Amino acid sequence: GMMYLEERRLVHRDLAARNVLVKSPNHVKITDFGLARLLEGDEKEYNADGGKMPIKWMALECIHYRKFTHQSDVWSYGVTIWELMTFGGKPYDGIPTREIPDLLEKGERLPQPPICTIDVYMVMVKWLAKKRNGEGWMIDADSRPKFKELAAEFSRMARDPQRYLVIQGDDRMKLPSPNDSKFFQNLLDEEDLEEMTDAEEYLVPQAFNIPPPIYTSRGRMDANRVRSNYIPLFILFMRDKIMYM
């Protein structure tokens, strides 16, 4: 899905497990395009005009300079994969959002999920590659893999999943049918959805006292989500700890 968006020059800017809907183990949809931007002509990046953003899912260049590219989406994709591999764990849980930039600059990474082999984990942390510049170590966006490369890598791993993921008692449990309206209604009734996403996870990047760059204005994409017959991925995590995509 993200490879398709990259081919169409659409930068999502808010990729996270909460914005993935699941219909079946092999049928998912990326949603919430309220922050998405379409790159025009020769544009290679989008410079945002402030606003609240999901800091813990953002690349460092997004936080500091509000610069968004397909490669910053790759960063968010890495965090999203970490959410899947931890069955809905919160990235940087317990760490105040305002401390995230310093944490990233020091080279801190999300820990290796227990179910992941080192092969999978190394793919997940490719987006945190560094290069040396005149002012010290900085995270290098150009060294991150393209979505086409990630799709090929994960497709290869999917042919032999037990070699790359170690899940106790995993026998490809079946997802309950989201077409069952009674099931979906019970799911919504039982869960407290108001606290699913902490308000602190969305902060204004300019709060970090970084001068705003020059940017071009552009209308927002339609933020409406098509949710019929789909279950938000994070709800599945909260209920049954089901990971499949």
Short mmCIF file of C-alpha atoms in Angstrom, two decimals:
data_model
loop_
_atom_site.label_atom_id
_atom_site.label_comp_id
_atom_site.label_asym_id
_atom_site.label_seq_id
_atom_site.Cartn_x
_atom_site.Cartn_y
_atom_site.Cartn_z
CA GLY A 1 0.00 0.00 0.00
CA MET A 2 2.75 2.46 0.89
CA MET A 3 4.68 1.47 -2.22
CA TYR A 4 1.60 2.46 -4.24
CA LEU A 5 1.41 5.85 -2.48
CA GLU A 6 5.09 6.46 -3.16
CA GLU A 7 4.61 5.64 -6.85
CA ARG A 8 1.74 8.16 -6.92
CA ARG A 9 3.91 10.78 -5.11
CA LEU A 10 1.57 10.97 -2.13
CA VAL A 11 3.21 11.55 1.27
CA HIS A 12 0.94 10.17 4.02
CA ARG A 13 2.51 11.91 7.07
CA ASP A 14 0.47 9.97 9.66
CA LEU A 15 1.18 6.28 9.15
CA ALA A 16 0.55 4.29 12.35
CA ALA A 17 -1.27 1.14 13.46
CA ARG A 18 -4.25 3.27 14.46
CA ASN A 19 -4.63 4.24 10.79
CA VAL A 20 -4.72 0.70 9.40
CA LEU A 21 -8.03 -1.12 8.92
CA VAL A 22 -8.22 -4.92 8.76
CA LYS A 23 -10.82 -6.92 6.82
CA SER A 24 -8.96 -10.25 6.78
CA PRO A 25 -5.39 -11.42 7.49
CA ASN A 26 -4.51 -10.67 3.86
CA HIS A 27 -6.71 -7.62 3.27
CA VAL A 28 -5.86 -4.34 4.98
CA LYS A 29 -6.28 -0.69 4.07
CA ILE A 30 -4.26 2.40 4.90
CA THR A 31 -6.57 5.18 6.09
CA ASP A 32 -6.68 8.74 7.42
CA PHE A 33 -5.33 10.95 4.66
CA GLY A 34 -6.13 14.17 6.52
CA LEU A 35 -2.44 15.09 6.70
CA ALA A 36 -1.45 13.62 3.32
CA ARG A 37 0.12 15.81 0.64
CA LEU A 38 0.59 15.23 -3.06
CA LEU A 39 4.01 16.26 -4.36
CA GLU A 40 3.72 18.29 -7.54
CA GLY A 41 6.05 18.63 -10.49
CA ASP A 42 9.67 18.32 -9.41
CA GLU A 43 8.89 18.58 -5.70
CA LYS A 44 10.76 16.09 -3.51
CA GLU A 45 9.45 17.22 -0.13
CA TYR A 46 6.60 19.01 1.58
CA ASN A 47 7.30 21.71 4.16
CA ALA A 48 4.47 21.89 6.68
CA ASP A 49 3.12 24.98 8.35
CA GLY A 50 3.10 23.82 11.97
CA GLY A 51 0.03 22.08 13.36
CA LYS A 52 -0.17 19.09 15.67
CA MET A 53 1.73 16.00 14.56
CA PRO A 54 2.32 12.46 15.95
CA ILE A 55 5.84 13.10 17.25
CA LYS A 56 6.63 9.52 18.32
CA TRP A 57 6.00 8.27 14.78
CA MET A 58 7.91 11.07 13.05
CA ALA A 59 11.40 11.21 11.59
CA LEU A 60 13.80 13.71 13.13
CA GLU A 61 13.80 15.99 10.07
CA CYS A 62 10.01 16.24 10.39
CA ILE A 63 10.24 17.29 14.03
CA HIS A 64 13.05 19.80 13.54
CA TYR A 65 12.28 21.26 10.12
CA ARG A 66 8.73 20.08 9.33
CA LYS A 67 10.12 18.48 6.16
CA PHE A 68 8.10 15.49 4.93
CA THR A 69 9.07 13.04 2.19
CA HIS A 70 8.46 9.43 1.18
CA GLN A 71 11.53 8.66 3.29
CA SER A 72 9.93 10.19 6.37
CA ASP A 73 6.95 7.91 5.69
CA VAL A 74 9.44 5.01 5.74
CA TRP A 75 10.39 6.06 9.28
CA SER A 76 6.74 6.00 10.34
CA TYR A 77 6.37 2.64 8.63
CA GLY A 78 9.19 1.29 10.78
CA VAL A 79 7.41 2.45 13.94
CA THR A 80 4.16 0.92 12.65
CA ILE A 81 5.88 -2.43 12.05
CA TRP A 82 7.21 -2.23 15.62
CA GLU A 83 3.62 -1.73 16.84
CA LEU A 84 2.57 -4.87 14.97
CA MET A 85 5.47 -6.93 16.26
CA THR A 86 4.74 -5.92 19.86
CA PHE A 87 1.00 -6.61 19.51
CA GLY A 88 0.05 -2.96 19.89
CA GLY A 89 2.84 -1.73 22.13
CA LYS A 90 3.25 2.04 22.50
CA PRO A 91 6.47 3.39 20.97
CA TYR A 92 8.74 5.07 23.53
CA ASP A 93 6.17 4.29 26.21
CA GLY A 94 6.68 6.30 29.38
CA ILE A 95 8.98 8.81 27.69
CA PRO A 96 7.58 12.36 27.45
CA THR A 97 7.01 13.37 23.85
CA ARG A 98 9.14 16.49 24.22
CA GLU A 99 12.16 14.34 24.99
CA ILE A 100 11.91 12.33 21.76
CA PRO A 101 14.11 14.62 19.58
CA ASP A 102 17.07 14.39 21.98
CA LEU A 103 16.53 10.66 22.31
CA LEU A 104 16.67 10.17 18.54
CA GLU A 105 19.72 12.37 18.13
CA LYS A 106 21.56 10.20 20.66
CA GLY A 107 20.87 7.15 18.50
CA GLU A 108 18.24 5.50 20.68
CA ARG A 109 16.10 2.92 18.89
CA LEU A 110 12.90 1.09 19.67
CA PRO A 111 13.84 -2.23 21.32
CA GLN A 112 13.79 -5.52 19.44
CA PRO A 113 10.34 -7.13 19.86
CA PRO A 114 10.51 -10.58 21.51
CA ILE A 115 8.92 -12.33 18.53
CA CYS A 116 11.37 -10.85 16.00
CA THR A 117 14.52 -12.55 14.81
CA ILE A 118 17.53 -10.33 14.24
CA ASP A 119 16.85 -10.46 10.46
CA VAL A 120 13.48 -8.76 10.86
CA TYR A 121 14.75 -6.29 13.46
CA MET A 122 17.61 -5.16 11.23
CA VAL A 123 15.11 -4.37 8.47
CA MET A 124 13.03 -2.40 10.98
CA VAL A 125 15.94 -0.19 12.10
CA LYS A 126 17.28 0.63 8.63
CA TRP A 127 15.39 3.92 8.76
CA LEU A 128 17.62 4.98 11.68
CA ALA A 129 20.88 4.90 9.72
CA LYS A 130 23.28 7.74 10.38
CA LYS A 131 25.93 9.73 8.58
CA ARG A 132 28.53 12.15 9.82
CA ASN A 133 28.10 15.86 9.15
CA GLY A 134 29.86 18.97 10.33
CA GLU A 135 27.79 19.29 13.48
CA GLY A 136 27.82 15.71 14.71
CA TRP A 137 25.80 12.55 14.15
CA MET A 138 22.50 13.06 12.36
CA ILE A 139 19.93 10.61 11.11
CA ASP A 140 20.21 10.21 7.33
CA ALA A 141 16.92 10.11 5.40
CA ASP A 142 18.64 9.18 2.12
CA SER A 143 19.93 5.92 3.57
CA ARG A 144 16.45 4.63 4.38
CA PRO A 145 15.09 1.89 2.11
CA LYS A 146 12.43 2.63 -0.48
CA PHE A 147 8.99 1.12 -0.01
CA LYS A 148 9.60 -1.00 -3.09
CA GLU A 149 12.65 -2.52 -1.38
CA LEU A 150 10.71 -3.09 1.85
CA ALA A 151 7.86 -4.76 -0.03
CA ALA A 152 10.31 -7.14 -1.70
CA GLU A 153 12.08 -7.90 1.58
CA PHE A 154 8.94 -8.62 3.59
CA SER A 155 7.42 -10.61 0.71
CA ARG A 156 10.50 -12.83 0.77
CA MET A 157 10.18 -13.31 4.53
CA ALA A 158 6.46 -14.05 4.23
CA ARG A 159 7.29 -17.21 2.26
CA ASP A 160 8.85 -18.71 5.39
CA PRO A 161 7.33 -16.80 8.35
CA GLN A 162 8.40 -19.23 11.07
CA ARG A 163 12.01 -18.58 10.17
CA TYR A 164 11.68 -14.87 10.93
CA LEU A 165 9.03 -14.66 13.67
CA VAL A 166 8.84 -16.79 16.80
CA ILE A 167 5.29 -16.73 18.20
CA GLN A 168 4.40 -19.18 20.96
CA GLY A 169 1.27 -21.20 20.13
CA ASP A 170 0.95 -19.61 16.71
CA ASP A 171 -1.09 -21.80 14.37
CA ARG A 172 -2.46 -18.97 12.19
CA MET A 173 -5.46 -18.30 14.37
CA LYS A 174 -8.44 -17.03 12.41
CA LEU A 175 -9.72 -13.50 12.69
CA PRO A 176 -13.40 -13.17 13.61
CA SER A 177 -15.40 -11.94 10.64
CA PRO A 178 -15.71 -8.13 10.62
CA ASN A 179 -18.81 -8.61 8.47
CA ASP A 180 -20.63 -9.74 11.59
CA SER A 181 -22.25 -6.51 12.77
CA LYS A 182 -23.00 -8.01 16.19
CA PHE A 183 -19.34 -8.83 16.70
CA PHE A 184 -18.24 -5.34 15.70
CA GLN A 185 -20.85 -3.67 17.91
CA ASN A 186 -19.82 -5.78 20.91
CA LEU A 187 -16.21 -4.87 20.23
CA LEU A 188 -16.98 -1.17 20.31
CA ASP A 189 -19.17 -1.52 23.40
CA GLU A 190 -16.51 -3.34 25.39
CA GLU A 191 -13.56 -1.11 24.64
CA ASP A 192 -12.96 2.39 25.95
CA LEU A 193 -12.00 4.06 22.68
CA GLU A 194 -11.57 7.53 24.13
CA GLU A 195 -8.13 6.74 25.52
CA MET A 196 -6.78 4.80 22.54
CA THR A 197 -4.52 7.65 21.41
CA ASP A 198 -2.96 9.91 24.01
CA ALA A 199 -3.40 13.59 23.26
CA GLU A 200 0.27 14.11 24.14
CA GLU A 201 1.30 11.93 21.21
CA TYR A 202 0.27 14.77 18.90
CA LEU A 203 2.33 17.89 19.56
CA VAL A 204 3.17 20.91 17.45
CA PRO A 205 6.68 20.44 16.02
CA GLN A 206 7.39 24.19 16.22
CA ALA A 207 7.15 23.87 20.01
CA PHE A 208 10.77 22.68 19.83
CA ASN A 209 11.82 26.26 18.95
CA ILE A 210 12.93 25.50 15.40
CA PRO A 211 12.54 28.39 12.90
CA PRO A 212 9.87 27.57 10.31
CA PRO A 213 11.14 26.91 6.77
CA ILE A 214 9.76 28.34 3.55
CA TYR A 215 6.79 26.31 2.43
CA THR A 216 4.09 26.21 -0.20
CA SER A 217 0.45 26.02 0.79
CA ARG A 218 -1.74 23.22 -0.46
CA GLY A 219 -5.26 22.06 0.31
CA ARG A 220 -5.75 19.01 2.46
CA MET A 221 -6.73 15.63 1.11
CA ASP A 222 -10.17 14.32 1.94
CA ALA A 223 -9.86 12.92 5.47
CA ASN A 224 -12.97 10.76 5.32
CA ARG A 225 -12.36 7.10 6.07
CA VAL A 226 -14.25 4.18 4.55
CA ARG A 227 -14.73 1.90 7.55
CA SER A 228 -17.53 -0.36 6.41
CA ASN A 229 -16.68 -4.02 7.09
CA TYR A 230 -13.23 -3.14 8.44
CA ILE A 231 -11.81 -3.23 11.96
CA PRO A 232 -9.17 -0.70 13.08
CA LEU A 233 -5.94 -2.58 13.68
CA PHE A 234 -5.38 -1.07 17.11
CA ILE A 235 -8.78 -2.35 18.30
CA LEU A 236 -7.73 -5.88 17.40
CA PHE A 237 -4.60 -5.38 19.47
CA MET A 238 -6.61 -4.18 22.45
CA ARG A 239 -9.04 -7.10 22.30
CA ASP A 240 -7.28 -10.30 21.29
CA LYS A 241 -3.63 -9.34 20.65
CA ILE A 242 -3.95 -10.48 17.04
CA MET A 243 -1.06 -9.40 14.84
CA TYR A 244 -1.77 -10.65 11.35
CA MET A 245 -1.81 -8.27 8.36
#
